[in-house]
Coordinates of N, CA, C and O in Angstrom, one line a residue:
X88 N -5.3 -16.3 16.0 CA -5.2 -14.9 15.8 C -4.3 -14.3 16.9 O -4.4 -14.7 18.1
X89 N -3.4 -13.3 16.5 CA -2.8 -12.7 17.5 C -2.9 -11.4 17.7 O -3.4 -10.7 16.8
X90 N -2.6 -11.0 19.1 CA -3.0 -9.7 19.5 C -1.7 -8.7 19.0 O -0.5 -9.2 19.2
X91 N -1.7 -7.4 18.4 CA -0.6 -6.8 18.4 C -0.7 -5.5 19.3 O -1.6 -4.8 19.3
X92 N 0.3 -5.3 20.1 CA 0.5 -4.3 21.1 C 1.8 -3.3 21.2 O 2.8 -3.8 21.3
X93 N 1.8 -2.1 21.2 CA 3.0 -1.7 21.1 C 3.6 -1.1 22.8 O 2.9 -0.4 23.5
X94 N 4.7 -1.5 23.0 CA 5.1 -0.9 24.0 C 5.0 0.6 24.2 O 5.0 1.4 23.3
X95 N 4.8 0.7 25.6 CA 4.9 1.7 26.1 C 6.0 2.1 27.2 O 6.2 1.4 28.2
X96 N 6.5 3.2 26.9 CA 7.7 3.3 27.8 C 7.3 4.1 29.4 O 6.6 5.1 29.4
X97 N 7.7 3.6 30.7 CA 7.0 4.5 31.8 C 6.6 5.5 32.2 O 5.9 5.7 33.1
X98 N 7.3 6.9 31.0 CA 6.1 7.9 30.9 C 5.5 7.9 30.2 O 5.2 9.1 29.9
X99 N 4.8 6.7 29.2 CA 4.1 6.7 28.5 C 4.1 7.0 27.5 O 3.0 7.3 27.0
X100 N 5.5 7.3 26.5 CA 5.8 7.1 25.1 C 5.2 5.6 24.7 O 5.1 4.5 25.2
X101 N 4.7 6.3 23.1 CA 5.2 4.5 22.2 C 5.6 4.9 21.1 O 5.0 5.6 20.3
X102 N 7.4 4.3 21.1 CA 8.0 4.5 19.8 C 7.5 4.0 19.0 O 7.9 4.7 18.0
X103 N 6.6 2.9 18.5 CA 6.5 2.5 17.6 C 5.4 3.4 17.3 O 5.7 4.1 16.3
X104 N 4.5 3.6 17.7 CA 3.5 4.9 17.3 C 4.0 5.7 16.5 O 3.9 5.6 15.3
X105 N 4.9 6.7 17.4 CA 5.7 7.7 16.9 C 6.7 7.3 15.8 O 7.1 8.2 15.1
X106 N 7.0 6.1 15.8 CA 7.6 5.6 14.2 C 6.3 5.6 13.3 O 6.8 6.2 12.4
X107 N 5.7 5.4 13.1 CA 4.3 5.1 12.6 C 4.1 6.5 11.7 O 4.1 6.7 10.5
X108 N 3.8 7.4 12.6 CA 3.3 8.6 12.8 C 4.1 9.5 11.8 O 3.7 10.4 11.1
X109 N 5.7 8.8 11.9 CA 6.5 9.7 11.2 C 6.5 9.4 9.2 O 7.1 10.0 8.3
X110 N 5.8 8.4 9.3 CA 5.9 7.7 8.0 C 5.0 8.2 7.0 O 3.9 8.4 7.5
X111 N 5.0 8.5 5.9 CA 4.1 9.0 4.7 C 3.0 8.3 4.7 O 3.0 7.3 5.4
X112 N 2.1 8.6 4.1 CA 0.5 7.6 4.2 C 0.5 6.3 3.4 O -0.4 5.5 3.7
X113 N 1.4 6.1 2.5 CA 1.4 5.4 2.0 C 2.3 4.6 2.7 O 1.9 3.4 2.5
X114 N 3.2 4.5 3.5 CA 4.4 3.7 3.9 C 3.6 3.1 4.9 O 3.5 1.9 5.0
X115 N 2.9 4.1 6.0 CA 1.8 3.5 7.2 C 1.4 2.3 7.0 O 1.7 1.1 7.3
X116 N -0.1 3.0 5.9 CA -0.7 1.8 5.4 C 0.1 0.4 4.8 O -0.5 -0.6 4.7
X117 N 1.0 0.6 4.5 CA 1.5 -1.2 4.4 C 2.0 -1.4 5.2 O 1.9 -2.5 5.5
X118 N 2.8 -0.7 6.2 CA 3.0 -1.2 7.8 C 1.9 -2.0 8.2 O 1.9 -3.2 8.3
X119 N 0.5 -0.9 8.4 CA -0.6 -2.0 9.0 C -1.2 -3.1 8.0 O -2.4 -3.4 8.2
X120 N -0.8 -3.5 7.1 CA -1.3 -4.1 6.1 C -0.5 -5.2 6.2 O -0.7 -6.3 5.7
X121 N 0.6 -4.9 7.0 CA 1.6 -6.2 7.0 C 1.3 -6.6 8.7 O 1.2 -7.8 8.9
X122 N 1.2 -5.7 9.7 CA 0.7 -5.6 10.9 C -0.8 -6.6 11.0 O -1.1 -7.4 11.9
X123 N -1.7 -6.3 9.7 CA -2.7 -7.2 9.9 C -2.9 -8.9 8.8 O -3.8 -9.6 8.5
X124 N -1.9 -9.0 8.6 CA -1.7 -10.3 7.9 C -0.7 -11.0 9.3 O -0.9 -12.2 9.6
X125 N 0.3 -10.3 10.1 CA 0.7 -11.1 10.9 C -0.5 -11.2 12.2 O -0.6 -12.3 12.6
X126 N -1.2 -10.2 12.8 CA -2.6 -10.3 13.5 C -3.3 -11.8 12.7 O -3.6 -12.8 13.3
X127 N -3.5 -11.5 11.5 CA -5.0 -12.7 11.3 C -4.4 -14.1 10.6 O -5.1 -15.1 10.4
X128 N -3.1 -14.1 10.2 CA -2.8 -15.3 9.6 C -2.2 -16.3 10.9 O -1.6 -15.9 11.9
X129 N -2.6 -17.7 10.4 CA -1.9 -18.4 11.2 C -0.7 -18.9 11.1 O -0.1 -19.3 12.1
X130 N -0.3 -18.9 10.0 CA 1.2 -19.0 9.2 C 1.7 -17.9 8.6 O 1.3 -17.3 7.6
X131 N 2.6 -17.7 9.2 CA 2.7 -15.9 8.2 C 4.0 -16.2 7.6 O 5.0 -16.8 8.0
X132 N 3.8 -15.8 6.4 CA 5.3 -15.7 5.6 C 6.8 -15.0 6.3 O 6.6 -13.8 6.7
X133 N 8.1 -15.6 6.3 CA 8.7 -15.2 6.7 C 9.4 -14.1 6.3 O 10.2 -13.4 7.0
X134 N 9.0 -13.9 5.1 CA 9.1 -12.2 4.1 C 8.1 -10.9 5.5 O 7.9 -9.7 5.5
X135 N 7.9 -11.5 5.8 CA 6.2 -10.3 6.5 C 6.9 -10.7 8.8 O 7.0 -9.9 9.7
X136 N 7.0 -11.5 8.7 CA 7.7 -11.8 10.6 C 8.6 -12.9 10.6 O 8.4 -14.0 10.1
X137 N 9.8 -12.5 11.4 CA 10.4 -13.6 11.6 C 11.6 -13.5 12.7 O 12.2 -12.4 12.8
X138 N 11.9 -14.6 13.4 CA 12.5 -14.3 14.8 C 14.0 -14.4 14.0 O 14.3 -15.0 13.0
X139 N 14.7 -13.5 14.9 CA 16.0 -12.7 15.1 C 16.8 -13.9 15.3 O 16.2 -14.7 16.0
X140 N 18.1 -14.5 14.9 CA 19.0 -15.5 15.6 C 20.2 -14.6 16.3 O 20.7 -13.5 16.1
X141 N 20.3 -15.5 17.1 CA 21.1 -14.7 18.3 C 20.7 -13.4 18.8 O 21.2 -12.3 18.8
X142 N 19.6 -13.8 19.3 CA 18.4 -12.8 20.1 C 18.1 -12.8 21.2 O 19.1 -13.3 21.7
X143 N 17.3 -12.6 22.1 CA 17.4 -13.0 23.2 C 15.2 -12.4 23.0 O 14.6 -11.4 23.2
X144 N 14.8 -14.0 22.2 CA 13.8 -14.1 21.5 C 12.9 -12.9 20.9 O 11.7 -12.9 21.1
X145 N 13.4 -12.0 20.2 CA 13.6 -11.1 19.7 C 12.9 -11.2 18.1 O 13.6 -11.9 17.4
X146 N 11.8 -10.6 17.5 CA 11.4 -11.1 16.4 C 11.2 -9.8 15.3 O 11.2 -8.7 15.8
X147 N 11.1 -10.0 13.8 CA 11.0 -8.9 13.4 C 10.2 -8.5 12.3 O 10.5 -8.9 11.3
X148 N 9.5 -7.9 12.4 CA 8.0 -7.4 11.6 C 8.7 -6.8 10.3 O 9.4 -5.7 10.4
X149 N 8.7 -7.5 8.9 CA 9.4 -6.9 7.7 C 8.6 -6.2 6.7 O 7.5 -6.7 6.5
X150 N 9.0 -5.2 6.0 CA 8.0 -4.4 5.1 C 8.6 -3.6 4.3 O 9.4 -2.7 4.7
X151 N 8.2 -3.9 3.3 CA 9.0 -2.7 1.7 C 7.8 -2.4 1.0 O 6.8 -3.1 0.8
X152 N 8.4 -1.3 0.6 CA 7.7 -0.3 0.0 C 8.3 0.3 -0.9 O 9.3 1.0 -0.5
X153 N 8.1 0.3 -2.5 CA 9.2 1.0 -3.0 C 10.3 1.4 -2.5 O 10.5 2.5 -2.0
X154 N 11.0 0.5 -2.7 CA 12.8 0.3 -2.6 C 13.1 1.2 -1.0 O 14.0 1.9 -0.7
X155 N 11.8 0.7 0.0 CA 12.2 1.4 1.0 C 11.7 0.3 2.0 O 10.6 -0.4 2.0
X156 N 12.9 0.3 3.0 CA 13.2 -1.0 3.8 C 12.4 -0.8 5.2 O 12.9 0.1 5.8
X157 N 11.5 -1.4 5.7 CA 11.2 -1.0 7.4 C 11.2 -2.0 8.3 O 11.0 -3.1 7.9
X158 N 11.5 -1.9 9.2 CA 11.3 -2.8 10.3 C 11.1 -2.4 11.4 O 11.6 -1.4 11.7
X159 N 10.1 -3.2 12.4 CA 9.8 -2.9 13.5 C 9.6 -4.3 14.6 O 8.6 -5.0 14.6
X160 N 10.8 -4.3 15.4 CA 11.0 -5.0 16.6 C 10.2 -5.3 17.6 O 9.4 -4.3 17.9
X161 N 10.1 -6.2 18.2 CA 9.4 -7.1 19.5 C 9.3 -8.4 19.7 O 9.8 -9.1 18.9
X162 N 8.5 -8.9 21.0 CA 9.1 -10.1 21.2 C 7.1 -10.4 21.5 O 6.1 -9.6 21.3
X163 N 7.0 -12.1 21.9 CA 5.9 -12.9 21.6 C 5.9 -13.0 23.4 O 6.7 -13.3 24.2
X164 N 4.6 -12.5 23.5 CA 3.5 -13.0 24.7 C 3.2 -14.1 24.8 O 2.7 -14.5 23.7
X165 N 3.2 -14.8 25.5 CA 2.1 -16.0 25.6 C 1.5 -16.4 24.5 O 0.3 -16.7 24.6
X166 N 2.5 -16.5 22.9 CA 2.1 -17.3 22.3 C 1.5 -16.5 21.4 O 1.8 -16.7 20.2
X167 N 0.5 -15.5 21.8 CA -0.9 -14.5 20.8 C -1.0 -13.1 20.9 O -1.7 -12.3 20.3
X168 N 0.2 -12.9 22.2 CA 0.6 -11.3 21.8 C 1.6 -11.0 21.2 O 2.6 -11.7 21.5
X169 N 1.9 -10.0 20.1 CA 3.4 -9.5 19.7 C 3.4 -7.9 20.1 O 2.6 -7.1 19.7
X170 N 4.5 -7.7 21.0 CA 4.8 -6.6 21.6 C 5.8 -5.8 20.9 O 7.0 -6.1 20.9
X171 N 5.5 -4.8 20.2 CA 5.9 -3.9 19.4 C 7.0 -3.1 19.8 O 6.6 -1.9 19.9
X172 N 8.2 -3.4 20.0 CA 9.0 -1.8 20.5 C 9.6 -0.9 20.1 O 9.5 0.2 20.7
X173 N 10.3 -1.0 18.9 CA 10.6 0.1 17.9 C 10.7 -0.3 16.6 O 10.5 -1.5 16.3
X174 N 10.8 0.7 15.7 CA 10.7 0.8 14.7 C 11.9 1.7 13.8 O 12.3 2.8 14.2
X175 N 12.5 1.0 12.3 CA 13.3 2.0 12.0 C 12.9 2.0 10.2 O 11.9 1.4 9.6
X176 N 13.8 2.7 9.6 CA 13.9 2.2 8.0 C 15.3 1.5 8.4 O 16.2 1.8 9.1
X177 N 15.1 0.4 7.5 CA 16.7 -0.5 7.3 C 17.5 0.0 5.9 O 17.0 -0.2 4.8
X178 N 18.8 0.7 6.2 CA 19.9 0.9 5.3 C 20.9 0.0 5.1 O 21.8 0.2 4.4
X179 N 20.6 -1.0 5.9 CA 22.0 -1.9 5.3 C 21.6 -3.1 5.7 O 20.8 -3.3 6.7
X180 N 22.3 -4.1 4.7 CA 22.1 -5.4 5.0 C 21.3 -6.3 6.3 O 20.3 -7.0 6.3
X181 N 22.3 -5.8 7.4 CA 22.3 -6.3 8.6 C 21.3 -5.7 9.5 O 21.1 -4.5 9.2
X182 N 20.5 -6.1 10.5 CA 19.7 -5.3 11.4 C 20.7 -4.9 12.2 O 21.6 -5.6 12.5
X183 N 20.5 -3.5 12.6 CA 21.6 -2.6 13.3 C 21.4 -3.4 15.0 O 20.3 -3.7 15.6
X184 N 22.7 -3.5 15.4 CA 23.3 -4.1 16.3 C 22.5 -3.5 17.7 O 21.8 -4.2 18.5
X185 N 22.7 -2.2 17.8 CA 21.9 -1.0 18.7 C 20.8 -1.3 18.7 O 20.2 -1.6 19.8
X186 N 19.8 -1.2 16.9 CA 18.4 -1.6 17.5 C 18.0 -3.0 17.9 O 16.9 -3.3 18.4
X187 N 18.8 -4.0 17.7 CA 18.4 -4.9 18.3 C 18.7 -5.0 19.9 O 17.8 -5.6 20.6
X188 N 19.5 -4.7 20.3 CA 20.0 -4.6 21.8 C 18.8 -3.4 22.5 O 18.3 -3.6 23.6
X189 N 18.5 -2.4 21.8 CA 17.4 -1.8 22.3 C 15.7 -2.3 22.7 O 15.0 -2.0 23.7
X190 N 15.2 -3.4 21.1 CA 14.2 -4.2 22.1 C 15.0 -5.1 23.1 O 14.2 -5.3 24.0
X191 N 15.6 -5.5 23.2 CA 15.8 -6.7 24.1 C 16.0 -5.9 25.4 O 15.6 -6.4 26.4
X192 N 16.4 -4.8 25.4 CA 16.6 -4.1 26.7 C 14.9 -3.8 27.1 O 14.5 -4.2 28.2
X193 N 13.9 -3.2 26.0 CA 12.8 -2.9 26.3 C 11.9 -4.3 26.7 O 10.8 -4.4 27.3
X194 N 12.4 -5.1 26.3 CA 11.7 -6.3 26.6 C 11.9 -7.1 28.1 O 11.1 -7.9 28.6
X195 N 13.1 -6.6 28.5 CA 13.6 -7.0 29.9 C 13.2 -5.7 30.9 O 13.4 -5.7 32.2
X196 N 12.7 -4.8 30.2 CA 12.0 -3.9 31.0 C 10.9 -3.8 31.3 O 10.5 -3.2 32.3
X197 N 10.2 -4.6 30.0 CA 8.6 -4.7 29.7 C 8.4 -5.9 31.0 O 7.6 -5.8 31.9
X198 N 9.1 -6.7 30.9 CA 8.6 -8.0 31.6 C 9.1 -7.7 33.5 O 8.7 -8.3 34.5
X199 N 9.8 -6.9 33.4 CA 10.2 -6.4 34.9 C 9.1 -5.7 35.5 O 8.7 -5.9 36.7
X200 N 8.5 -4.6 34.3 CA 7.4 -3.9 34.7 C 6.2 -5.0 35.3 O 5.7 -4.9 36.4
X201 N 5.9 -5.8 34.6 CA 4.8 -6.9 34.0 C 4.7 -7.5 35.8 O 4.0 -8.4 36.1

């Protein structure tokens, strides 16, 4: 079982929250419905989490919803935490270059804090 956690930023933002927050009720709930299949499974399908190549260990929480794309970034704790840092809708192919450079930044910030 893994723990899921979302960053918090030093004055105590959490974007992913606030991504969460901004989402229709319907879109939420399969966020955490995908949030809790990566929490309780021990193999999780690679459709639902899967690490970033050329990341700087960088992994990524996937979810659709009627022809609407989401993802939300972070990196692995000691194995049984996944640390949540942002969240977007995906428009294109590719995961945007920015939000990937932005967990990795939050992640070298998380662990500086740590």
């Amino acid at each position: 079982m893994r723990n899921i956690v979302f960053y918090t930023t030093s004055s105590g933002n959490s974007p992913v929250q606030e991504f969460l927050d901004d989402l229709s009720d319907k879109q939420a709930e399969k966020v955490l419905w995908v949030l809790k299949i990566i929490k309780e499974m021990e193999r999780v399908p690679a459709s639902y989490f899967k690490k970033l190549v050329n990341t700087d260990g960088i992994w990524e929480v996937r979810v659709t919803i009627s022809g609407d794309i989401f993802r939300i970034l972070g990196f692995l704790l000691e194995h049984s935490i996944v640390l949540l840092t942002n969240g977007f809708q995906k428009k294109s192919q590719e995961t945007p270059r920015s939000e990937i450079e932005l967990a990795e930044n939050r992640r070298k910030e998380y662990l500086h804090r740590r």
